Each structure stands twice: as C-alpha cells, then as structure tokens.
Coordinates of C-alpha atoms in Angstrom, one line a residue:
M1 CA 90.2 88.6 111.4
R2 CA 92.4 90.7 113.7
V3 CA 92.3 94.8 112.1
L4 CA 95.2 97.3 113.2
T5 CA 94.6 100.7 113.6
Q6 CA 97.6 103.1 114.2
R7 CA 98.2 106.7 113.5
F8 CA 100.4 108.4 110.8
R9 CA 101.5 112.6 110.2
A10 CA 101.4 113.1 106.7
I11 CA 105.0 115.3 106.5
V12 CA 106.8 117.2 104.2
L13 CA 110.2 116.8 103.0
G14 CA 113.2 118.3 102.4
L15 CA 115.9 116.8 101.2
C16 CA 115.9 113.4 102.6
S17 CA 117.8 109.7 102.0
V18 CA 115.6 106.5 101.9
G19 CA 117.3 103.7 102.4
I20 CA 117.1 100.8 104.6
G21 CA 116.2 101.8 108.0
T22 CA 116.7 105.0 107.7
L23 CA 115.2 108.5 106.8
T24 CA 117.2 111.1 107.0
N25 CA 116.7 115.1 106.1
S26 CA 119.0 118.1 105.9
R27 CA 116.3 119.8 107.2
Q28 CA 114.2 119.7 109.9
L29 CA 110.7 118.0 108.9
E30 CA 107.6 120.4 108.7
A31 CA 104.5 118.3 110.4
Q32 CA 101.6 119.4 107.9
E33 CA 98.2 119.4 109.0
I34 CA 96.4 116.0 107.1
E35 CA 96.9 113.2 109.7
W36 CA 96.4 109.8 108.2
T37 CA 94.5 106.6 110.3
V38 CA 96.0 103.4 109.1
T39 CA 93.7 100.2 108.9
K40 CA 95.5 97.2 108.4
L41 CA 93.4 94.6 107.1
S42 CA 95.2 91.7 106.3
K43 CA 99.1 91.2 106.3
L44 CA 98.8 89.3 103.6
F45 CA 99.2 89.3 99.9
H46 CA 96.0 88.7 98.7
G47 CA 96.7 90.9 94.9
E48 CA 98.5 94.3 93.8
G49 CA 95.3 96.0 93.6
G50 CA 91.0 96.4 95.1
T51 CA 88.0 99.2 95.4
L52 CA 85.7 100.3 97.4
A53 CA 81.9 100.4 97.2
D54 CA 79.0 99.5 99.2
F55 CA 78.3 96.1 98.1
D56 CA 76.5 94.9 100.5
G57 CA 73.9 98.1 101.1
D58 CA 74.3 99.0 104.8
G59 CA 75.5 102.1 103.8
S60 CA 79.1 101.5 104.8
M61 CA 81.9 101.3 101.6
D62 CA 83.6 98.0 101.6
I63 CA 86.5 96.9 100.1
A64 CA 87.5 94.0 97.5
A65 CA 91.3 93.4 97.8
G66 CA 92.2 90.7 95.7
Y67 CA 89.5 88.1 95.6
Q68 CA 88.8 89.1 99.5
I69 CA 85.9 91.8 99.9
F70 CA 85.9 92.7 104.0
F71 CA 82.6 94.7 104.5
G72 CA 82.8 97.8 106.3
P73 CA 83.0 99.8 108.6
E74 CA 84.6 97.8 111.1
F75 CA 85.7 95.4 108.1
K76 CA 86.0 91.9 110.6
E77 CA 83.5 90.2 108.1
S78 CA 84.7 88.9 105.1
T79 CA 83.8 86.6 102.0
K80 CA 85.5 85.5 98.6
L81 CA 84.2 86.5 95.0
F82 CA 86.4 83.2 94.0
A83 CA 87.5 80.6 95.6
S84 CA 91.4 81.3 96.4
N85 CA 93.9 82.2 98.7
P86 CA 96.4 84.3 99.8
Y87 CA 99.6 84.4 97.6
N88 CA 103.2 83.9 98.5
I89 CA 105.5 87.2 97.8
N90 CA 108.2 85.7 96.7
G91 CA 105.8 85.2 93.3
Y92 CA 102.8 86.7 91.2
S93 CA 99.3 87.3 92.2
E94 CA 96.6 86.3 89.6
Y95 CA 94.8 89.7 90.2
F96 CA 96.5 93.4 89.6
F97 CA 93.4 95.3 89.3
G98 CA 89.7 96.0 90.4
F99 CA 87.8 97.8 89.8
D100 CA 83.5 98.2 90.9
A101 CA 80.4 99.6 88.6
D102 CA 77.6 98.1 88.3
I103 CA 78.0 96.4 84.8
D104 CA 74.5 94.5 84.4
S105 CA 72.5 97.9 85.7
D106 CA 70.8 96.4 88.7
G107 CA 71.4 98.7 91.3
D108 CA 74.5 96.6 92.9
P109 CA 77.7 97.2 92.4
D110 CA 79.6 94.5 90.6
V111 CA 83.1 94.1 90.7
L112 CA 85.7 93.8 87.5
I113 CA 89.0 92.1 88.0
V114 CA 91.9 92.4 85.3
G115 CA 94.6 88.8 86.6
F116 CA 97.8 89.0 85.5
P117 CA 99.0 90.3 82.3
G118 CA 97.5 88.6 79.1
A119 CA 95.5 86.3 80.8
A120 CA 92.1 86.9 80.9
S121 CA 90.0 89.5 82.8
H122 CA 86.5 88.6 84.4
W123 CA 83.3 90.4 86.2
Y124 CA 81.7 89.2 89.0
R125 CA 78.0 89.4 89.7
N126 CA 76.3 91.0 92.7
P127 CA 74.2 88.3 94.2
G128 CA 72.5 91.1 95.8
K129 CA 72.1 93.3 99.0
A130 CA 71.1 90.5 101.3
D131 CA 73.1 87.9 99.7
A132 CA 76.4 89.7 99.3
I133 CA 78.4 88.1 101.9
K134 CA 78.1 85.0 100.2
A135 CA 80.8 83.4 99.0
N136 CA 81.5 82.7 94.8
W137 CA 80.1 85.4 93.0
E138 CA 79.2 84.4 90.0
R139 CA 81.7 85.4 87.4
F140 CA 81.5 86.3 83.3
T141 CA 84.6 86.3 80.9
V142 CA 85.0 90.0 79.7
M143 CA 88.0 89.3 77.6
E144 CA 90.6 86.5 77.4
V145 CA 93.7 88.1 76.6
V146 CA 93.9 91.7 78.7
D147 CA 97.5 92.9 77.9
N148 CA 99.7 96.0 79.2
E149 CA 101.1 96.0 83.3
S150 CA 98.6 99.3 83.9
P151 CA 94.8 98.7 82.6
M152 CA 92.6 101.5 83.1
F153 CA 88.8 101.5 84.0
K154 CA 87.5 104.7 82.9
D155 CA 85.1 106.3 80.0
I156 CA 87.0 106.7 76.8
D157 CA 84.6 107.6 74.4
G158 CA 81.9 109.9 76.4
D159 CA 79.1 107.3 76.6
G160 CA 79.0 107.7 80.6
K161 CA 79.7 104.1 81.1
P162 CA 83.3 103.2 82.1
D163 CA 85.7 101.2 79.8
L164 CA 88.4 99.0 80.3
I165 CA 91.4 100.1 78.8
C166 CA 94.4 97.7 77.7
S167 CA 96.2 96.1 74.8
T168 CA 95.8 93.1 72.9
A169 CA 96.6 91.2 70.3
G170 CA 99.5 93.5 69.6
Q171 CA 96.8 96.9 69.4
Y172 CA 95.9 99.1 71.8
G173 CA 92.2 99.6 72.5
Y174 CA 89.5 99.6 74.6
A175 CA 86.3 97.2 75.7
T176 CA 82.4 98.3 76.2
V177 CA 80.0 95.9 77.6
G178 CA 77.8 94.9 75.1
P179 CA 73.6 94.6 75.6
D180 CA 74.0 90.7 77.6
P181 CA 76.8 92.3 79.8
T182 CA 77.2 88.0 80.8
K183 CA 78.8 87.7 77.3
P184 CA 82.7 88.7 76.7
W185 CA 83.2 92.5 75.5
V186 CA 83.6 94.4 71.8
F187 CA 87.3 95.5 71.8
H188 CA 87.7 98.7 70.3
P189 CA 90.8 99.2 68.8
V190 CA 92.5 102.8 68.2
S191 CA 96.4 102.3 67.2
E192 CA 97.7 100.0 64.2
P193 CA 99.1 96.5 65.4
G194 CA 102.8 97.3 67.2
P195 CA 105.2 95.7 69.8
Y196 CA 102.4 96.0 72.3
Q197 CA 102.8 92.6 74.6
R198 CA 101.3 92.0 77.9
F199 CA 104.1 93.2 80.2
T200 CA 104.1 96.4 78.2
H201 CA 104.9 99.2 81.0
G202 CA 102.1 102.5 80.6
I203 CA 98.9 103.1 79.5
G204 CA 96.9 106.3 79.6
V205 CA 93.3 108.5 79.4
G206 CA 93.4 112.1 79.3
D207 CA 92.4 114.8 76.8
V208 CA 95.7 115.3 75.9
N209 CA 94.9 118.1 73.0
D210 CA 92.3 119.8 75.1
D211 CA 89.8 119.1 73.1
K212 CA 87.2 117.8 75.6
Y213 CA 87.4 114.6 74.4
Q214 CA 89.7 111.2 76.2
D215 CA 92.4 110.4 74.1
L216 CA 94.9 107.0 75.2
L217 CA 97.9 107.6 75.9
A218 CA 101.3 105.2 75.8
K219 CA 105.0 105.6 76.9
N220 CA 105.8 105.9 73.5
G221 CA 103.1 109.3 72.1
W222 CA 99.4 109.2 72.2
W223 CA 96.0 108.2 70.0
E224 CA 93.9 111.1 69.4
N225 CA 90.0 110.2 70.0
P226 CA 88.3 111.8 66.8
G227 CA 85.6 112.5 68.5
P228 CA 81.7 111.0 68.6
G229 CA 80.5 110.9 65.0
S230 CA 83.3 109.3 63.9
D231 CA 83.9 106.0 61.9
A232 CA 84.1 103.4 65.3
N233 CA 85.9 101.2 63.0
K234 CA 88.9 103.9 61.9
L235 CA 91.8 103.8 63.8
W236 CA 92.6 107.3 65.5
V237 CA 95.8 109.2 64.9
F238 CA 99.2 108.7 66.6
H239 CA 101.2 110.9 67.7
P240 CA 104.6 109.7 68.4
F241 CA 106.8 110.7 71.5
E242 CA 108.6 109.1 73.6
F243 CA 107.0 109.9 77.5
S244 CA 109.3 106.7 78.8
G245 CA 111.5 104.7 77.8
P246 CA 110.9 101.1 79.6
G247 CA 107.1 102.4 80.5
G248 CA 105.9 103.0 84.1
A249 CA 102.6 102.8 85.0
Q250 CA 99.0 104.7 84.6
M251 CA 99.4 107.5 82.3
H252 CA 97.3 111.1 82.6
A253 CA 96.8 114.1 81.2
V254 CA 95.7 117.1 83.5
D255 CA 95.9 120.3 84.1
F256 CA 97.8 121.3 87.0
D257 CA 98.6 124.7 86.7
G258 CA 95.3 126.2 85.7
D259 CA 96.2 127.2 82.5
S260 CA 93.2 125.7 80.8
K261 CA 95.6 122.9 79.0
T262 CA 96.9 119.2 80.2
E263 CA 99.9 118.2 81.4
V264 CA 101.1 114.5 80.8
V265 CA 102.1 112.7 84.0
T266 CA 104.0 109.3 84.1
S267 CA 106.2 107.4 86.4
L268 CA 109.3 106.8 83.8
A269 CA 110.5 103.4 84.8
A270 CA 108.2 100.5 86.4
H271 CA 110.8 99.2 88.0
A272 CA 113.5 101.6 88.6
Y273 CA 112.8 105.4 89.6
G274 CA 111.7 108.4 88.4
L275 CA 108.4 110.6 88.1
A276 CA 108.0 113.5 85.3
V277 CA 105.5 115.4 84.2
Y278 CA 105.4 116.8 80.7
K279 CA 103.9 120.4 79.5
K280 CA 103.1 120.8 75.7
S281 CA 103.7 123.7 73.4
P282 CA 102.4 124.5 70.0
G283 CA 105.0 122.8 67.5
G284 CA 105.1 122.2 63.7
K285 CA 103.3 119.3 63.2
E286 CA 103.1 118.3 66.9
Y287 CA 103.6 119.3 69.9
T288 CA 106.8 120.1 72.1
W289 CA 106.9 118.9 75.5
T290 CA 109.4 120.0 78.4
R291 CA 110.2 117.0 80.8
I292 CA 109.5 118.4 84.5
D293 CA 110.9 116.2 86.9
V294 CA 109.2 115.4 89.9
M295 CA 111.6 112.5 91.6
T296 CA 114.4 111.4 89.8
D297 CA 117.0 108.3 90.9
K298 CA 118.5 110.2 93.9
P299 CA 117.3 112.1 96.4
E300 CA 120.3 115.2 96.4
T301 CA 119.1 115.8 92.5
S302 CA 115.6 115.4 92.7
P303 CA 113.4 118.4 92.9
S304 CA 110.9 117.3 95.8
G305 CA 114.3 115.5 97.5
L306 CA 112.5 112.3 97.4
A307 CA 113.9 109.3 95.0
I308 CA 111.0 106.1 95.2
S309 CA 111.8 103.4 92.9
Q310 CA 108.9 101.4 91.1
L311 CA 106.8 103.5 91.0
H312 CA 103.6 101.0 89.6
A313 CA 101.0 102.8 90.5
V314 CA 100.1 106.5 89.4
E315 CA 96.7 108.5 90.4
I316 CA 95.1 111.9 89.9
A317 CA 93.1 113.4 93.0
D318 CA 92.3 116.3 94.8
I319 CA 93.9 114.7 98.4
D320 CA 94.0 118.3 100.0
G321 CA 90.5 119.6 99.3
D322 CA 91.4 122.7 97.6
G323 CA 90.0 121.6 94.4
K324 CA 93.3 121.6 92.1
P325 CA 94.5 117.5 91.1
D326 CA 97.2 116.0 93.0
I327 CA 99.6 113.3 92.2
L328 CA 99.3 109.6 94.3
T329 CA 102.5 106.8 94.1
G330 CA 104.7 105.2 95.9
K331 CA 107.1 101.9 96.1
R332 CA 105.5 98.6 95.1
F333 CA 107.2 96.2 97.5
W334 CA 109.2 93.2 96.2
A335 CA 107.6 93.6 92.3
H336 CA 110.6 90.8 91.7
N337 CA 111.5 89.4 94.5
G338 CA 114.3 91.7 95.5
N339 CA 115.6 91.9 92.2
D340 CA 114.7 95.6 91.9
P341 CA 116.3 98.9 92.5
G342 CA 115.4 100.2 95.9
E343 CA 114.0 97.1 96.6
N344 CA 114.8 96.8 99.7
D345 CA 114.2 101.1 100.7
L346 CA 110.8 102.3 102.7
P347 CA 107.4 101.2 101.0
L348 CA 106.2 104.8 100.7
L349 CA 103.4 106.2 99.9
V350 CA 103.4 109.9 99.1
W351 CA 101.1 112.4 97.4
F352 CA 102.3 115.6 95.6
K353 CA 101.0 119.2 95.6
P354 CA 101.2 121.2 92.5
Q355 CA 102.6 124.6 92.9
T356 CA 103.3 127.8 90.5
V357 CA 106.0 128.8 90.9
A358 CA 108.3 131.8 88.7
G359 CA 110.2 128.9 87.2
G360 CA 107.6 126.7 86.6
L361 CA 105.6 123.5 87.9
K362 CA 107.4 122.2 90.9
F363 CA 105.3 119.6 93.2
E364 CA 105.6 119.7 97.1
P365 CA 105.2 116.2 98.7
H366 CA 103.6 114.5 100.9
I367 CA 104.2 111.4 102.8
I368 CA 101.2 108.9 104.1
H369 CA 102.4 106.3 105.4
D370 CA 106.0 104.5 104.9
D371 CA 104.8 101.0 105.3
S372 CA 102.7 100.5 103.0
G373 CA 103.6 102.1 99.0
V374 CA 101.8 100.7 96.4
G375 CA 100.9 97.7 94.4
T376 CA 100.0 98.0 90.5
Q377 CA 97.2 99.9 91.6
V378 CA 96.2 102.5 93.8
T379 CA 92.3 103.5 95.3
V380 CA 91.4 107.1 96.1
K381 CA 87.3 107.0 97.5
D382 CA 86.0 108.4 100.6
A383 CA 85.9 105.3 102.6
N384 CA 83.7 106.8 105.5
R385 CA 81.8 109.1 103.8
D386 CA 83.1 112.4 105.5
G387 CA 84.3 114.8 102.6
K388 CA 87.8 113.8 102.6
L389 CA 89.3 111.3 99.8
D390 CA 91.5 108.1 101.5
V391 CA 93.3 105.6 99.9
L392 CA 93.2 101.8 99.5
S393 CA 96.9 100.0 98.9
V394 CA 96.3 96.5 98.4
S395 CA 99.9 94.8 97.7
K396 CA 102.5 92.1 98.8
R397 CA 102.3 94.7 102.2
G398 CA 99.1 93.5 102.4
V399 CA 96.1 95.6 102.5
H400 CA 96.3 98.7 103.7
L401 CA 93.3 101.7 104.3
L402 CA 94.2 105.5 104.8
T403 CA 91.7 107.5 105.6
Q404 CA 92.5 111.5 106.6
T405 CA 92.0 112.2 110.1
P406 CA 91.5 115.3 111.0
P407 CA 92.6 116.9 114.9
S408 CA 90.3 116.5 116.7
R409 CA 89.6 113.3 116.1
I410 CA 93.0 111.8 116.9
V411 CA 93.5 109.4 119.5
H412 CA 96.6 109.9 121.0
S413 CA 98.0 107.0 122.8
N414 CA 99.7 107.5 126.2
H415 CA 101.0 104.5 126.6
P416 CA 105.0 105.4 127.3
R417 CA 106.6 103.1 124.0
D418 CA 104.0 106.1 122.2
S419 CA 105.8 108.9 123.8
Q420 CA 109.2 110.7 122.2
G421 CA 112.6 109.3 123.2
A422 CA 110.4 106.5 124.8
V423 CA 112.3 104.7 127.5
A424 CA 111.4 101.3 129.1
T425 CA 113.0 101.8 132.4
K426 CA 111.3 98.9 134.5
S427 CA 112.1 94.7 134.2
I428 CA 109.9 91.6 135.5
A429 CA 111.1 88.6 136.5
I430 CA 110.5 85.6 134.0
K431 CA 109.8 82.5 135.9
D432 CA 111.0 79.4 134.4
D433 CA 114.0 77.7 134.6
L434 CA 116.4 79.8 132.8
G435 CA 115.5 82.5 134.8
G436 CA 116.7 86.2 133.9
F437 CA 114.4 89.2 133.6
R438 CA 112.3 91.2 130.7
P439 CA 113.1 95.0 129.9
A440 CA 109.4 96.5 130.6
W441 CA 107.1 99.8 130.5
S442 CA 105.5 98.7 134.1
E443 CA 105.8 96.4 137.0
S444 CA 103.1 94.7 134.6
E445 CA 103.9 95.1 131.0
A446 CA 106.9 93.4 129.7
M447 CA 108.7 94.9 126.8
N448 CA 107.7 92.3 123.3
M449 CA 111.6 90.3 123.8
E450 CA 110.4 86.9 123.1
F451 CA 107.3 88.0 120.5
E452 CA 105.0 85.0 122.2
N453 CA 102.0 88.0 121.4
G454 CA 102.8 87.1 117.8
S455 CA 103.4 91.2 117.2
S456 CA 106.5 93.3 116.7
I457 CA 105.4 95.7 119.1
D458 CA 108.3 97.9 120.5
W459 CA 110.3 97.0 117.2
E460 CA 110.4 98.9 114.1
A461 CA 111.1 97.3 110.5
R462 CA 112.9 98.4 107.8
G463 CA 113.6 97.4 104.0
G464 CA 112.2 93.5 103.2
A465 CA 114.3 91.2 105.8
F466 CA 112.2 91.6 108.3
F467 CA 108.9 91.9 106.8
N468 CA 105.7 90.5 108.7
Q469 CA 107.6 89.3 111.9
P470 CA 107.6 87.1 113.5
I471 CA 107.8 84.6 112.3
H472 CA 104.7 81.7 113.6
N473 CA 106.7 77.9 113.9
P474 CA 104.7 75.7 115.9
A475 CA 107.4 73.0 117.7
G476 CA 107.9 70.4 115.3
N477 CA 106.2 72.4 112.1
G478 CA 107.8 70.5 109.2
N479 CA 111.1 71.6 107.9
K480 CA 111.3 74.7 110.7
S481 CA 111.4 71.6 113.5
N482 CA 115.0 72.3 114.1
I483 CA 115.2 76.0 114.6
H484 CA 114.6 75.8 118.5
Q485 CA 112.8 78.6 119.3
Q486 CA 111.6 79.9 122.6
G487 CA 107.5 79.3 122.4
E488 CA 106.1 79.5 118.8
Y489 CA 107.8 83.3 117.5
W490 CA 111.0 84.0 116.4
I491 CA 112.3 86.3 114.0
G492 CA 113.9 85.6 110.8
S493 CA 115.5 87.5 107.9
S494 CA 114.9 84.4 105.0
E495 CA 111.3 83.4 105.8
V496 CA 109.3 85.9 104.4
G497 CA 111.5 87.5 101.5
T498 CA 114.5 84.5 101.3
D499 CA 117.8 85.8 101.2
N500 CA 117.5 88.5 98.3
A501 CA 115.6 90.7 101.1
L502 CA 117.8 93.0 103.2
G503 CA 116.8 94.8 106.2
T504 CA 117.0 96.3 110.1
M505 CA 115.0 95.3 112.8
T506 CA 115.4 97.6 115.7
S507 CA 114.0 97.8 119.3
R508 CA 112.5 100.7 121.8
A509 CA 114.9 101.9 124.0
F510 CA 115.2 99.7 127.6
V511 CA 117.8 101.0 130.9
M512 CA 119.6 97.8 131.2
Q513 CA 119.5 97.3 135.0
H514 CA 121.5 93.6 135.1
G515 CA 125.1 92.5 134.7
W516 CA 124.5 90.2 132.4
L517 CA 122.0 89.4 128.9
S518 CA 121.5 86.5 127.1
F519 CA 119.8 85.7 124.0
L520 CA 118.9 83.4 120.7
I521 CA 120.8 83.8 117.6
G522 CA 121.0 81.9 114.4
G523 CA 121.6 82.2 110.9
G524 CA 124.6 83.6 108.6
E525 CA 128.5 84.2 110.4
S526 CA 129.1 86.8 107.7
K527 CA 129.5 90.7 109.2
E528 CA 126.7 91.5 106.9
T529 CA 124.5 89.4 109.1
R530 CA 124.3 90.3 113.0
V531 CA 122.4 91.2 115.6
E532 CA 124.1 95.3 117.4
L533 CA 123.5 96.1 121.2
M534 CA 123.4 99.8 120.6
D535 CA 123.6 102.9 122.9
A536 CA 120.1 104.4 122.6
A537 CA 121.4 107.8 122.5
S538 CA 124.5 107.9 120.4
G539 CA 123.8 104.6 118.5
Q540 CA 127.3 103.6 118.9
V541 CA 127.6 100.0 118.2
L542 CA 128.6 98.7 122.1
H543 CA 128.3 95.0 121.3
T544 CA 127.6 92.5 117.6
E545 CA 126.9 89.0 118.0
H546 CA 126.7 86.8 114.6
G547 CA 125.3 83.2 113.6
K548 CA 127.2 80.3 112.9
N549 CA 126.3 79.5 109.5
D550 CA 123.5 77.3 111.0
D551 CA 119.6 77.8 111.5
S552 CA 119.5 75.8 115.1
L553 CA 119.0 79.0 117.5
K554 CA 121.4 78.9 120.1
R555 CA 121.7 81.2 123.1
V556 CA 124.4 83.1 123.9
V557 CA 125.6 85.2 127.1
V558 CA 127.2 88.5 127.2
D559 CA 128.8 90.5 129.6
A560 CA 127.4 93.5 130.2
A561 CA 128.4 95.1 133.4
A562 CA 129.5 98.1 131.7
W563 CA 126.4 99.1 130.5
N564 CA 124.3 98.9 133.9
G565 CA 122.0 101.7 134.1
R566 CA 122.3 102.8 130.1
A567 CA 119.9 103.0 127.3
I568 CA 120.6 100.7 125.0
R569 CA 118.4 98.9 122.2
I570 CA 118.9 95.6 120.3
R571 CA 119.4 95.7 116.2
L572 CA 119.0 93.1 113.7
V573 CA 121.0 93.4 110.3
D574 CA 120.9 91.9 107.2
E575 CA 122.6 93.2 104.6
N576 CA 123.7 90.0 102.3
R577 CA 122.4 88.9 99.7
G578 CA 124.7 85.6 99.4
S579 CA 123.9 82.0 100.8
W580 CA 123.4 82.4 104.5
G581 CA 122.6 85.6 104.1
H582 CA 119.9 86.0 106.8
I583 CA 119.5 86.3 110.6
S584 CA 117.5 84.7 113.3
F585 CA 117.0 85.9 116.7
D586 CA 114.7 85.1 119.9
D587 CA 114.3 85.3 123.5
F588 CA 116.2 88.1 125.3
R589 CA 116.5 88.2 128.7
T590 CA 119.2 90.2 131.6
H591 CA 120.6 88.7 134.0
E592 CA 122.1 89.2 137.6
T593 CA 124.6 86.8 137.2
A594 CA 126.0 84.7 134.1
P595 CA 123.2 82.5 133.4
K596 CA 123.7 78.7 132.7

C-alpha cells in the first residue's frame, strides 16, 4: 500500500470566494503558526467515517476507516474487519460512522460501526493484541435499525460509558450495552413518536440548560435530561425551537465565550450552506435564542468570509491547545453524486476559533486542508501522542490523517517544483517513433506530462471532474479499449465523477523551448470542455482545443513559435454537465519541427 505524505500550512482567510479551481481573497492571506502534515492512506472510498485507537497494542495509534484497519505508525499494514471492498463514489457506502470503545471490557478497544441510515449497526470484537491484524473480527448486532444521518456515541446517561444516540421507530433516544454485550443493546426512547425517519438530519448531545446533565438535541428542539434517579421509562420534557429547517449534522451545546452558559452549534443544512451558533437568554416558558452566523451561503455575506456547502460533520475540540473549544467541520464531497449546491467547490477542512469581541461572539476561520473535507463524521484525537490534536477524515476523497506539526519538524522540499513561482526550464528528448521533448525540471527528470508514474504530480486539480487522476487503463481493458491513450494512464474528467462532475486541472509552469507542440485529446466538442494553453504570468489563454464528441484520443498539433521562450501552463477545463460533458487528455510533447 502506498501512503502519501505532504505538508499543508493552515491559513486564515479574509473575505474569499471558494469555487472551481480558485481560492481568492480580498486581503492578503495570513499564515498561522499551525502547520499540518497530510498523510493520505488511501485514495479509495472506504466509507464516510472512522476512528483512531491502538488496536494491536504496540503503542501506536491505528486507524479504522470503513471496514479497513490501517496499523500505525507507518500505516502500511492493514486488515479487514469484515469481508468488503471499497465503494464507487457514484453510490453510497454501508459505513457511515466508526467509533472505538472497550465494549466487552476485556482491555482491548473494539469497533462500533453505524452503517447506512436505517440499517443495522454492529460492533466488532478485538481478537486481542496478537490477533488484531487478522481479518474478519467477530461481529455482534447492536440495533437492527439506526435512524438519523448523524448518530453519536457519547455518554448521555452519566454512567461513564458511551451510548449510541440515534432514533428508531420514530423516537429519539439512546442505546446502552446490556450485561451481555454480545446481545442487542437496550434502546431508551426519550421523545414521543414523531416524523423522525432514517434520513432525518441533525442530532446532538450537550448540557443545554447548564444543569450538568447531558440533554438530547435535534433540529427542531431539545429534550431535557431529568438526571439520575428519574424514571427510566418516562419520556423527557421537550423544548421546541427551530435550530435548522432541513437539519444539519452533529449538534453540540458548548460554552464558547466562557460565561458558564452553553451555546448550541449546528450546521443549518447538511446538503446546502450555513453554520450557526445559538446563544440563549432567559424567556417565559422557554429560552429565547439569538442566532450568530459563522458561515452563510455567500462569502461576501459570511462573517468568516467563507461559504462552504454540505457541512455533514461537525465536531468540537480544542484544536490549538489554548484550553478553549473550537469548531471543526468541512465539506462533504460528492454526497449525492454531483447534485448538491456547491458540489464542485473545494473540499475544505476547517476549524473556527471563537473570539469574544464588543459585539459578541465571532469565529475566526483556519483552513487545515483543501483536498479532503469530511464525510458524515470527522474525528479528532492525538494520533501520534505528541500532545496535539490531529484530525482523521474518511470520505469519498479517501482516507486522510492530518497531524499538527511544529515548524521545527517541518521537512521542506528542495525540489524545484515546490519553490515559489516554480517554472520548469529544461527539456528531455523522447526516444520513440514520434519523438519530441518533454518539459523537464532537470536534465534527468521530465515533468509529468504522460502520467505513466500513476500520479498527478505537477498538476493541481480542483472540483470533482479531475478527482483521483490519472485513470489506469491497460491496453484492451474492457469498454475502454478504444481510448487509445499513450501507455496505461491518461486523464478523463468523467471517469470517476461522471459527466455531472465539473472542475479544472492545471499544470505547473514550463518554458516553451521549441516551435511546435502536440498532445492527445478526446471528449466533448462544446466550449465548456477544453484544453487551454495559458501564459503562466498573466493567465491569458493563448490557444484552446476541444474534443470531437469522441472518446478515442486523437493527436492535435499546434504551431507554438509565437510562445518560444515563454512560460506557459496547460489547463484542462470541464464546465459541462450534459451529454459529452467531459474532456480527455494525454501525452503532451514539444517539437522542433511539425510532427507527422
């Protein structure tokens, strides 16, 4: 298994716009002291959540993502909890949440998995330190039906053990482990039966009324925990309030401003926009609530300058270690297969630092990463046991571990591609029948212009169209045997995200050193699907090519004499959702004379 590691510096944004391939600001980005090491354990879709624990007892944290466990500290070894394969991103997984706990009290952490909404949930028994790496852990049913799209695993009844907070049969409540953990858990309803079904959004836990007991939150109000000694069969008192219309993700009651009174935080729509904090004040029979927007649906109206859609996972943690709670959230990528607002925007993972100012609370945004986002769950733990909190993101973007890294430990790359304003100034001759040259970083290292290393290095992809590129297609492989790519790899903007996906893929800059260039192109002929050659300094488009509504890659030849000595970039653009709404590309070369 190949584990990719990179560095990412957290930034604070001013007023900004997050769109396809762009991240712009009205004022200069301010670098922060937190930097992150991004480790991509897998680019595949294992599920929408996961957790970290030392499952094999070697002192290093391991990662449970979907039904896969990756063993630390290197994460190169893995095993399966259950016989399964990664999922296609144009569908749904059977794994929405993963939690760890010693469910059978034998001293080893087990795994609780909550699957697709409305399906059964199960826990998987850790076979012990020596056998943890063996596949197919023993499985036991927790509940036959777990409803709601954001179940949580927290102690709500005050016994020191986590409970599964969810709804089932139209009632909100929580499930607890019985005397025999291998038997189904006991569900304790707290609400009257209502219109709560498997796809209902928004559920939470927190001390809403500051009485030291954990209450249960929903999009339309909260149920008051009566505390210990109360009748376990009696329903809790409901306090109605419309926190969010369509419902968001996990909800929390937490004190952000240090006044010993909690505020409620929720995303406003799990598949649209909005993040808000509600501050309470005494009222008549009920509290009155004042909404404080953290993000809205437009950067220009958003107090934080960010507008991120599909906040389908929200967590509370002290990210920067200052002793105060922060909000962690991000964009869920491709939730409904390209049919949600902002679907092709950057999959940001962000945390918000609360600040008390003269006008009340405000929240300062910090971007952790711009290429992972969240699933239906985002997990915060100290992954490397250095005393700093780290983040696990499991989603259709793959499995990402993001660890806080002190500046003194940052290993900076000396490769020319990683320098500010990098431009490749060399070229390397191609020794095949067609000939020509590849732009190159040195006399021995060509730029990645034919993708046969199986990676997208030297290119930056934005949006859903160019996700998980390049496409691997050995010669004669099934219904793609007519692509006629060079080698086994090529770029295809509909091969992962279908024609619904939009986006751009832009190369690093290189100096044109010859009078001609050529490349392979296929796909749609519309103006929205194209290959652009751009001036690297100004962004001016110098030349554009389109496909011919044909997926067979054909070579085009361009007279580039006017750009000789000029730094240019290649940009692949897919802005079309319709039929033939895709572009394909491979094998860019330059030539001294027009190639035949």
